[in-house]
């Protein structure tokens, strides 16, 4: 994907090392105003590290990052005004009610008292959490805390919101609500960066997705683009009439495939089917089917399994994983 | 039980601080003996020198146990409960008794290990001669073990009731010190009288290890104005201490069940939404109702400071008002008692007690507020949030200090009426009172700065609180103990030097507290306190700056 004309976020060759360990390796990406970026990768991939650099809590070893023209290292103060940041931990204070909690952070951003009270009402309204304003923050459930966390990031009306794992640990219903909330925020004109270690969780609402593993950017673009890149390797199922011939069929498929693809062949006796992954063309697949039929195996169906997001994600992350 | 025990024991041993404590104990006790070893290898047959060594040894042993042991049981259960591992233990086949015994013995094993490092020192004391190995050294160890057992029992009980590790640590230290020192107070007041209150006071006194240890080192009656005199009742202490520990253990085990996890969350009831009657009653009870909806933080106030006031249970205004009222009443009663001659104490003694009351409040309250200023933010995840706001490091650092400073000043202000009555009775004391008050203010500044600085280097509030308390107890109690043994074995120079470390000695000497008048401490003690204060503030500011900087 080409760099957008007017990038609000511009990350260039960002690298972060902890001693000899490279947590972030030469990351380059950019984002247009008003877009939602899904920053996706397994645990330990370097998502939080990237975010901490963006909000000025960490120094990169090399490379640069700018948000709306402000450098994340040099213009720390401007970055704080531009960005609303929700870390992966909530940060509760004892004996503090939700309203007092928001009031404190509003005051910390220097919002005058009158405007602050109005602003708190607005962000509680936006996040649909007005009814919990008198609750104590430490007594909130996880889902409620996440909403208050988002409300807090909105207080100073930042241009960009950076949310670290906002849907982590939420139940399916709360996850849907969080997705709706994120869409609502994008509707307000905010640029959003949202991380997740689960691809399907958020990717559907994202304009662009960046997949990162072991500190390296593996895929970046719209969801469609990424899926197209990943679709090279397809999954097929051979449905048999009964369980008796499953092993023979699996052996025949293995014989027809390249050695590298042979372990991927799975025989499922209970379901009477054989499943395999391959990068072969359609004509080669026809030959496999012919070989099966030639051995008098009763094939009832030969079908391609449409890949879903999760498989795509796993195939990207596995492809680059070390052989350990 | 065994898995709980070994996990507890290894858990303690793996923490770097426990290891540091162990090493410090070993080194301190070796140095102690070396310093006291008769010069030229000539053994003093009268045994006077070795008795001095034994005295120092016993005091260090008792002090070590009082300072070191309570920290471990206090956080043990509440931390596991908050981390969720206690629930896992409950779902294992280990019974409540097993869990308790495992934790208890785990901490006791660590205490035993610390005591083992002191054995070479004990052997050296014995080798100097003049000390009986069983009647003195053996019984001393028995008393120390009983005190450790009692501390662990208190700590574990507090730990089952507490909601946070640092609160548990504070309460445990408070109770352990109450058992060690406060139990002596009623006896001191009722001395020479008979009757029920005197009998109760006599029984209470038996719970303190202090008279027993004094008796064992052969100093009974020599110090404390006869407070620690006559038959000290070594066995009564041992039996009483173990009995109390057993009672506490049963009370704790009875609480170790589902109720630990079955606490309802606060629904966040707010006074503004309640009926008019409730509102009126609450207004009268609280004056400043903690459950009233708060107005926003005014722009002219440092938001960090306001937040600190609002987030602590104890610092909320209704508590402060109660505490202040309590202080005012106590200080007035003390002064009135003196004027009415119900006790034949001079105005000076009353002044001294007022000073001790004030500095006691300072030493007890300040760390509980100041030690966790930075640590609690780091522990609870508030630090990255503060980092992401536009607040400057300077405002964060100063707002936090100010929240404690105002609290302490308010509490101290409440003790002023006592002085006022004093100066009306004896107007000539005006000058002395002023000098004493300056000393107390310096004590506040020094304690606050030191607590904040030490606490800022911890990422856990409980650990910060323990370290700060240990340092402050050594700083404030150490000189008083040395003073108590003035003449033998400590010379005038040593006592004077020790007293000048904190402003406490200076305050006591200017107010004319009997026993302190001969020390001229004012410029030097003030200078030392000022230096410690400034140095701590610099360290604190640097640490805040370092923590706010990007990694
Ligand atoms: N302060 C640190 N010191 C050393 N290693 C770190 C530090 N912070 C993160 N790491 C390592 O960097 C890698 C990326 O971490 P992180 O960015 O937190 O991953 P995630 O994608 O799950 O958020 C991990 O392997 C982690 O162990
Ligand atoms: Mg992370």
Coordinates of C-alpha atoms in Angstrom, one line a residue, chain B residues 26-534:
Chain B
X26 CA 24.7 -11.5 59.9
X27 CA 27.1 -8.6 59.2
X28 CA 25.6 -6.4 62.0
X29 CA 25.9 -9.1 64.6
X30 CA 29.5 -9.9 63.7
X31 CA 30.5 -6.2 63.8
X32 CA 28.7 -5.9 67.1
X33 CA 30.8 -8.6 68.7
X34 CA 34.0 -7.4 67.1
X35 CA 33.4 -3.9 68.4
X36 CA 32.8 -5.1 71.9
X37 CA 35.6 -7.7 72.0
X38 CA 38.0 -6.8 74.8
X39 CA 41.1 -5.1 73.4
X40 CA 44.3 -7.1 73.4
X41 CA 42.5 -10.4 74.0
X42 CA 42.4 -9.8 77.8
X43 CA 39.2 -11.2 79.2
X44 CA 37.8 -9.0 81.8
X45 CA 37.0 -11.5 84.6
X46 CA 34.5 -9.3 86.3
X47 CA 32.4 -9.7 83.2
X48 CA 31.4 -6.1 83.1
X49 CA 32.5 -5.7 79.5
X50 CA 30.8 -8.8 78.4
X51 CA 27.5 -7.8 80.1
X52 CA 27.6 -4.7 78.1
X53 CA 28.1 -6.7 74.9
X54 CA 25.3 -9.0 76.0
X55 CA 23.0 -6.0 76.5
X56 CA 23.7 -4.6 73.0
X57 CA 23.3 -8.1 71.6
X58 CA 19.9 -8.6 73.3
X59 CA 18.7 -5.2 72.2
X60 CA 19.7 -5.8 68.6
X61 CA 18.1 -9.2 68.6
X62 CA 14.8 -7.9 70.0
X63 CA 14.8 -4.8 67.7
X64 CA 15.6 -7.0 64.7
X65 CA 12.6 -9.3 65.4
X66 CA 10.2 -6.4 66.0
X67 CA 11.3 -4.7 62.8
X68 CA 11.8 -7.6 60.5
X69 CA 9.3 -10.4 61.2
X70 CA 5.9 -8.6 61.0
X71 CA 6.4 -7.6 57.4
X72 CA 6.2 -11.2 56.1
X73 CA 3.0 -12.6 57.6
X74 CA 1.2 -9.2 57.2
X75 CA 1.2 -9.3 53.4
X76 CA 1.1 -13.1 53.1
X77 CA -2.6 -13.9 53.0
X78 CA -4.0 -10.6 51.6
X79 CA -1.5 -10.6 48.7
X80 CA -2.4 -14.2 47.7
X81 CA -6.1 -13.3 48.0
X82 CA -5.7 -10.3 45.7
X83 CA -3.6 -12.2 43.2
X84 CA -6.2 -15.0 43.2
X85 CA -3.8 -17.8 44.3
X86 CA -5.5 -18.1 47.6
X87 CA -8.6 -19.3 45.9
X88 CA -6.6 -21.9 44.2
X89 CA -5.2 -23.1 47.5
X90 CA -8.8 -23.3 48.9
X91 CA -9.8 -25.5 46.0
X92 CA -6.9 -27.9 46.8
X93 CA -7.2 -30.7 49.3
X94 CA -5.2 -28.7 51.9
X95 CA -7.4 -27.7 54.8
X96 CA -7.6 -24.3 56.4
X97 CA -5.5 -25.5 59.3
X98 CA -3.0 -26.8 56.7
X99 CA -2.8 -23.5 54.9
X100 CA -2.4 -21.6 58.1
X101 CA 0.2 -23.9 59.5
X102 CA 2.1 -23.8 56.2
X103 CA 2.2 -20.0 56.2
X104 CA 3.0 -19.8 59.9
X105 CA 5.8 -22.2 59.8
X106 CA 7.2 -20.8 56.6
X107 CA 7.6 -17.4 58.1
X108 CA 8.9 -18.9 61.4
X109 CA 11.5 -20.9 59.4
X110 CA 12.7 -17.7 57.9
X111 CA 12.8 -16.0 61.4
X112 CA 14.7 -19.1 62.6
X113 CA 17.2 -18.7 59.8
X114 CA 17.8 -15.1 60.7
X115 CA 18.3 -16.1 64.4
X116 CA 20.8 -18.8 63.3
X117 CA 23.0 -16.1 61.8
X118 CA 23.2 -14.5 65.2
X119 CA 24.4 -17.7 66.9
X120 CA 28.1 -17.0 66.3
X121 CA 27.6 -13.6 68.0
X122 CA 25.9 -15.3 70.9
X123 CA 28.8 -17.8 71.2
X124 CA 31.2 -14.9 71.2
X125 CA 29.3 -13.1 74.0
X126 CA 29.4 -16.3 76.0
X127 CA 33.1 -16.7 75.3
X128 CA 33.7 -13.3 76.9
X129 CA 32.5 -14.8 80.1
X130 CA 30.1 -13.6 82.8
X131 CA 27.0 -14.7 81.0
X132 CA 25.1 -17.8 81.8
X133 CA 24.5 -19.9 78.6
X134 CA 21.1 -21.3 79.7
X135 CA 19.7 -18.9 82.2
X136 CA 20.5 -15.9 80.1
X137 CA 21.4 -16.6 76.5
X138 CA 19.1 -19.6 76.2
X139 CA 16.1 -17.9 77.8
X140 CA 16.8 -14.8 75.7
X141 CA 16.4 -16.8 72.5
X142 CA 13.3 -18.4 73.9
X143 CA 11.8 -15.0 74.5
X144 CA 12.8 -13.8 71.1
X145 CA 11.2 -16.9 69.4
X146 CA 8.0 -16.3 71.4
X147 CA 7.9 -12.7 70.3
X148 CA 8.4 -13.8 66.7
X149 CA 5.6 -16.3 67.0
X150 CA 3.3 -13.7 68.5
X151 CA 4.2 -11.2 65.7
X152 CA 3.5 -13.9 63.0
X153 CA 0.1 -14.7 64.6
X154 CA -0.8 -11.0 64.7
X155 CA 0.3 -10.5 61.1
X156 CA -1.6 -13.5 59.7
X157 CA -4.8 -12.4 61.6
X158 CA -4.5 -8.9 60.2
X159 CA -3.7 -10.3 56.8
X160 CA -7.0 -12.2 56.6
X161 CA -9.0 -9.0 57.4
X162 CA -7.1 -6.5 55.3
X163 CA -8.0 -5.4 51.8
X164 CA -4.5 -4.4 50.7
X165 CA -1.0 -5.6 51.6
X166 CA 0.2 -2.2 52.6
X167 CA -2.8 -1.6 54.9
X168 CA -2.0 -5.0 56.5
X169 CA 1.6 -4.1 57.0
X170 CA 0.7 -0.8 58.7
X171 CA -1.8 -2.3 61.1
X172 CA 0.5 -5.3 61.9
X173 CA 3.4 -3.0 62.8
X174 CA 1.1 -0.9 64.8
X175 CA -0.2 -3.9 66.8
X176 CA 3.3 -5.5 67.3
X177 CA 4.7 -2.2 68.6
X178 CA 1.6 -1.8 70.8
X179 CA 2.3 -5.2 72.3
X180 CA 5.9 -4.4 72.8
X181 CA 5.7 -0.8 74.1
X182 CA 2.1 0.4 74.8
X183 CA 1.4 -2.5 77.2
X184 CA 3.9 -0.8 79.5
X185 CA 2.0 2.5 79.7
X186 CA -0.9 1.5 82.0
X187 CA 1.6 0.0 84.4
X188 CA 3.6 3.2 84.4
X189 CA 0.4 5.2 85.2
X190 CA -0.9 2.9 87.9
X191 CA 2.4 2.3 89.6
X192 CA 2.2 2.3 93.4
X193 CA -1.6 1.9 93.4
X194 CA -3.6 -1.2 94.1
X195 CA -6.9 -2.3 92.9
X196 CA -8.4 -3.8 89.7
X197 CA -6.9 -1.3 87.2
X198 CA -3.4 -1.9 88.7
X199 CA -3.9 -5.7 88.4
X200 CA -5.0 -5.4 84.8
X201 CA -2.0 -3.1 84.1
X202 CA 0.3 -5.6 85.7
X203 CA -1.0 -8.4 83.5
X204 CA -0.7 -6.2 80.4
X205 CA 2.9 -5.5 81.3
X206 CA 3.6 -9.2 81.2
X207 CA 2.9 -9.2 77.5
X208 CA 5.8 -6.9 76.7
X209 CA 9.1 -8.5 76.0
X210 CA 10.9 -5.5 77.1
X211 CA 11.0 -6.0 80.9
X212 CA 11.9 -9.7 80.4
X213 CA 14.8 -8.9 78.1
X214 CA 16.0 -6.2 80.5
X215 CA 15.8 -8.7 83.4
X216 CA 17.8 -11.3 81.4
X217 CA 20.6 -8.9 80.6
X218 CA 20.7 -7.9 84.3
X219 CA 19.6 -4.3 83.8
X220 CA 16.3 -4.7 85.5
X221 CA 15.5 -1.6 87.5
X222 CA 18.5 0.3 86.2
X223 CA 16.6 2.1 83.5
X224 CA 13.3 3.5 82.7
X225 CA 12.8 4.9 86.1
X226 CA 11.9 1.6 87.7
X227 CA 9.4 0.8 85.0
X228 CA 11.1 -2.5 84.3
X229 CA 11.9 -3.4 87.9
X230 CA 11.8 -6.5 90.0
X231 CA 10.7 -10.0 89.0
X232 CA 10.2 -9.8 85.3
X233 CA 8.3 -13.0 84.9
X234 CA 10.2 -14.6 82.1
X235 CA 8.0 -17.7 82.1
X236 CA 4.8 -15.7 82.4
X237 CA 5.8 -13.9 79.2
X238 CA 6.6 -17.1 77.4
X239 CA 3.4 -18.8 78.4
X240 CA 1.3 -15.7 78.0
X241 CA 2.8 -14.9 74.6
X242 CA 2.3 -18.4 73.3
X243 CA -1.2 -18.5 74.7
X244 CA -2.1 -15.2 73.0
X245 CA -0.6 -16.5 69.7
X246 CA -2.7 -19.7 70.0
X247 CA -5.8 -17.7 70.5
X248 CA -5.0 -15.5 67.5
X249 CA -4.2 -18.6 65.4
X250 CA -7.6 -20.1 66.2
X251 CA -9.3 -16.8 65.4
X252 CA -7.5 -16.6 62.1
X253 CA -8.2 -20.2 61.1
X254 CA -11.9 -19.7 61.8
X255 CA -11.9 -16.9 59.2
X256 CA -10.1 -18.8 56.5
X257 CA -13.2 -19.9 54.5
X258 CA -15.4 -18.7 51.7
X259 CA -16.1 -15.5 53.4
X260 CA -12.7 -14.3 52.4
X261 CA -13.9 -14.2 48.8
X262 CA -17.5 -13.4 49.4
X263 CA -17.4 -9.7 49.9
X264 CA -19.9 -7.6 48.1
X265 CA -18.7 -4.7 46.0
X266 CA -19.6 -1.2 47.2
X267 CA -22.7 -0.2 45.2
X268 CA -21.6 3.4 45.3
X269 CA -24.5 4.8 47.3
X270 CA -24.3 8.5 47.4
X271 CA -25.7 10.8 50.1
X272 CA -27.2 13.3 47.6
X273 CA -29.6 10.6 46.4
X274 CA -30.8 9.7 49.9
X275 CA -33.7 11.0 52.0
X276 CA -33.4 14.3 53.8
X277 CA -33.2 12.6 57.2
X278 CA -30.3 10.4 56.2
X279 CA -28.6 13.5 54.8
X280 CA -29.0 15.5 58.0
X281 CA -27.8 12.6 60.2
X282 CA -24.8 12.0 58.0
X283 CA -24.0 15.7 58.1
X284 CA -24.0 15.6 61.9
X285 CA -21.9 12.5 62.1
X286 CA -19.3 13.2 59.5
X287 CA -19.3 17.0 59.2
X288 CA -17.5 16.4 55.9
X289 CA -19.4 13.6 54.4
X290 CA -17.1 11.3 52.4
X291 CA -20.1 10.0 50.3
X292 CA -21.3 13.3 49.1
X293 CA -21.0 14.1 45.4
X294 CA -17.8 16.2 45.1
X295 CA -17.5 19.3 43.2
X296 CA -14.8 19.4 40.5
X297 CA -11.2 20.1 41.4
X298 CA -10.6 23.8 41.4
X299 CA -8.1 25.0 38.9
X300 CA -5.9 26.8 41.4
X301 CA -5.3 23.6 43.3
X302 CA -2.8 20.9 42.3
X303 CA -5.0 18.1 41.0
X304 CA -2.5 15.5 42.2
X305 CA -2.8 16.8 45.8
X306 CA -6.6 16.7 45.7
X307 CA -6.5 13.2 44.2
X308 CA -4.3 12.0 47.0
X309 CA -6.7 13.4 49.6
X310 CA -9.6 11.8 47.9
X311 CA -8.2 8.3 47.3
X312 CA -7.0 7.5 50.8
X313 CA -9.4 6.2 53.3
X314 CA -7.6 7.6 56.2
X315 CA -6.8 11.0 54.7
X316 CA -10.4 11.8 53.9
X317 CA -11.5 14.9 55.7
X318 CA -14.0 13.3 58.2
X319 CA -11.1 11.0 59.4
X320 CA -8.8 14.0 59.7
X321 CA -11.3 15.9 61.7
X322 CA -11.8 13.0 64.1
X323 CA -8.1 12.5 64.5
X324 CA -7.6 16.2 65.0
X325 CA -10.4 16.2 67.6
X326 CA -8.8 13.2 69.4
X327 CA -5.4 14.9 69.5
X328 CA -6.8 18.1 70.8
X329 CA -8.7 16.3 73.6
X330 CA -5.6 14.2 74.6
X331 CA -3.3 17.1 74.6
X332 CA -5.7 19.2 76.7
X333 CA -6.3 16.3 79.1
X334 CA -2.6 15.9 79.6
X335 CA -2.1 19.5 80.4
X336 CA -5.1 19.7 82.7
X337 CA -3.9 16.6 84.5
X338 CA -0.7 18.4 85.2
X339 CA -2.3 21.6 86.4
X340 CA -4.7 19.9 88.7
X341 CA -1.9 18.1 90.3
X342 CA -3.6 14.7 90.0
X343 CA -0.2 13.5 89.0
X344 CA 2.9 15.0 90.4
X345 CA 4.5 15.6 87.1
X346 CA 6.0 19.0 86.4
X347 CA 4.9 21.1 83.4
X348 CA 8.2 20.0 81.8
X349 CA 7.2 16.4 81.8
X350 CA 3.9 17.2 80.3
X351 CA 5.6 19.2 77.7
X352 CA 7.9 16.3 77.0
X353 CA 4.9 13.9 76.7
X354 CA 3.2 16.4 74.3
X355 CA 6.4 16.4 72.2
X356 CA 6.5 12.6 72.3
X357 CA 2.8 12.5 71.3
X358 CA 3.4 14.8 68.4
X359 CA 6.5 13.1 67.1
X360 CA 4.9 9.7 67.7
X361 CA 2.0 10.8 65.4
X362 CA 4.4 12.1 62.9
X363 CA 6.5 8.9 62.8
X364 CA 3.4 6.6 62.7
X365 CA 1.2 8.6 60.3
X366 CA 3.7 10.1 57.8
X367 CA 5.1 6.9 56.4
X368 CA 1.6 5.4 56.0
X369 CA 0.7 8.4 53.8
X370 CA 4.1 9.1 52.2
X371 CA 5.8 5.8 51.6
X372 CA 3.3 4.7 49.0
X373 CA 3.0 8.1 47.1
X374 CA 4.9 6.8 44.1
X375 CA 4.8 3.1 44.7
X376 CA 1.0 2.8 44.7
X377 CA 0.8 4.5 41.3
X378 CA 3.3 2.1 39.9
X379 CA 1.6 -0.9 41.6
X380 CA -1.9 -0.1 40.5
X381 CA -1.1 1.1 36.9
X382 CA -1.7 4.8 37.5
X383 CA 1.8 5.8 36.5
X384 CA 1.5 5.4 32.7
X385 CA -1.7 7.4 33.0
X386 CA 0.0 10.3 34.8
X387 CA 2.8 10.0 32.3
X388 CA 0.3 10.5 29.5
X389 CA -1.2 13.7 31.0
X390 CA 0.3 17.1 30.5
X391 CA 1.2 17.4 34.2
X392 CA 4.8 18.2 34.8
X393 CA 7.0 16.1 36.9
X394 CA 7.4 19.0 39.3
X395 CA 3.6 19.2 39.9
X396 CA 3.3 15.5 40.4
X397 CA 6.1 15.4 42.9
X398 CA 5.1 18.5 44.8
X399 CA 1.4 17.7 44.8
X400 CA 2.0 14.4 46.3
X401 CA 4.3 15.8 49.0
X402 CA 1.8 18.6 49.7
X403 CA -1.0 16.2 50.3
X404 CA 0.9 14.6 53.2
X405 CA 2.3 17.9 54.5
X406 CA -1.1 19.5 54.9
X407 CA -2.5 16.4 56.6
X408 CA 0.3 16.3 59.1
X409 CA 0.2 20.1 59.8
X410 CA -3.5 19.8 60.4
X411 CA -3.0 16.9 62.9
X412 CA -0.2 18.8 64.7
X413 CA -2.2 22.0 64.8
X414 CA -4.8 20.1 66.8
X415 CA -2.2 19.3 69.5
X416 CA -1.4 23.0 70.0
X417 CA -4.1 23.8 72.6
X418 CA -2.0 21.7 75.1
X419 CA 0.9 24.0 74.6
X420 CA -1.3 27.0 74.9
X421 CA -2.5 25.9 78.3
X422 CA 1.1 25.2 79.3
X423 CA 2.3 28.6 78.4
X424 CA -0.6 30.3 80.3
X425 CA 0.4 28.3 83.4
X426 CA 4.0 29.1 83.0
X427 CA 4.5 32.0 80.6
X428 CA 8.3 31.8 80.9
X429 CA 8.1 28.6 78.8
X430 CA 7.1 30.5 75.7
X431 CA 10.6 30.5 74.2
X432 CA 11.1 26.8 74.9
X433 CA 7.8 25.9 73.4
X434 CA 8.6 27.8 70.2
X435 CA 12.0 26.0 69.9
X436 CA 10.3 22.7 70.5
X437 CA 7.7 23.4 67.9
X438 CA 10.3 24.3 65.3
X439 CA 12.0 20.9 66.1
X440 CA 8.7 19.1 65.7
X441 CA 8.1 20.9 62.3
X442 CA 11.6 19.8 61.3
X443 CA 10.7 16.3 62.3
X444 CA 7.7 16.4 60.0
X445 CA 9.7 17.7 57.1
X446 CA 12.5 15.2 57.6
X447 CA 10.2 12.3 58.1
X448 CA 8.1 13.2 55.1
X449 CA 11.0 13.8 52.8
X450 CA 12.7 10.6 53.9
X451 CA 9.6 8.5 53.6
X452 CA 8.8 9.8 50.1
X453 CA 12.3 9.4 48.9
X454 CA 12.7 5.8 50.2
X455 CA 9.2 4.9 49.0
X456 CA 9.8 6.1 45.5
X457 CA 12.4 3.4 44.9
X458 CA 9.8 0.7 45.4
X459 CA 7.2 -0.6 43.0
X460 CA 5.1 -2.2 45.7
X461 CA 3.4 -0.1 48.4
X462 CA 3.7 -2.8 51.1
X463 CA 7.4 -3.2 50.6
X464 CA 7.8 0.6 50.6
X465 CA 5.9 0.9 53.8
X466 CA 8.0 -1.7 55.5
X467 CA 11.3 -0.2 54.5
X468 CA 10.3 3.2 55.5
X469 CA 9.0 2.1 58.9
X470 CA 12.1 0.1 59.6
X471 CA 14.4 3.1 58.7
X472 CA 12.3 5.5 60.8
X473 CA 12.1 3.2 63.8
X474 CA 15.8 2.8 63.8
X475 CA 16.3 6.6 63.4
X476 CA 13.8 7.6 66.1
X477 CA 13.8 4.7 68.6
X478 CA 17.5 3.9 68.4
X479 CA 18.7 7.1 70.0
X480 CA 16.1 6.8 72.7
X481 CA 17.4 3.3 73.5
X482 CA 20.9 4.5 73.6
X483 CA 19.8 7.4 75.8
X484 CA 18.1 4.9 78.2
X485 CA 21.5 3.2 78.7
X486 CA 23.4 6.5 79.2
X487 CA 26.3 6.1 81.5
X488 CA 26.5 2.3 81.2
X489 CA 27.5 1.3 78.6
X490 CA 27.1 4.4 76.5
X491 CA 29.2 7.5 77.2
X492 CA 28.0 11.1 77.2
X493 CA 29.4 11.7 73.7
X494 CA 27.7 8.7 72.2
X495 CA 24.3 9.6 73.7
X496 CA 24.6 13.2 72.6
X497 CA 25.6 12.1 69.0
X498 CA 22.7 9.6 68.9
X499 CA 20.2 12.1 70.1
X500 CA 21.1 14.7 67.5
X501 CA 20.3 12.4 64.6
X502 CA 16.6 13.3 64.9
X503 CA 14.9 16.5 66.1
X504 CA 13.1 14.4 68.8
X505 CA 16.0 14.7 71.3
X506 CA 16.3 18.4 70.6
X507 CA 12.6 19.0 71.2
X508 CA 12.7 17.0 74.5
X509 CA 15.8 18.8 75.7
X510 CA 14.5 22.4 75.0
X511 CA 11.1 21.6 76.6
X512 CA 13.0 20.5 79.7
X513 CA 12.0 16.8 79.8
X514 CA 13.7 15.3 82.8
X515 CA 16.8 13.3 81.7
X516 CA 17.3 15.3 78.5
X517 CA 18.1 18.8 79.9
X518 CA 21.9 18.3 80.0
X519 CA 22.2 17.9 76.2
X520 CA 22.8 21.0 74.1
X521 CA 21.3 19.8 70.8
X522 CA 19.6 22.7 69.1
X523 CA 21.9 24.0 66.3
X524 CA 23.4 20.6 65.5
X525 CA 20.2 18.5 65.5
X526 CA 18.4 21.1 63.4
X527 CA 21.3 21.2 60.9
X528 CA 21.3 17.4 60.6
X529 CA 17.5 17.2 60.1
X530 CA 17.7 20.0 57.5
X531 CA 20.5 18.2 55.6
X532 CA 18.6 14.9 55.6
X533 CA 15.5 16.7 54.5
X534 CA 17.1 18.5 51.6

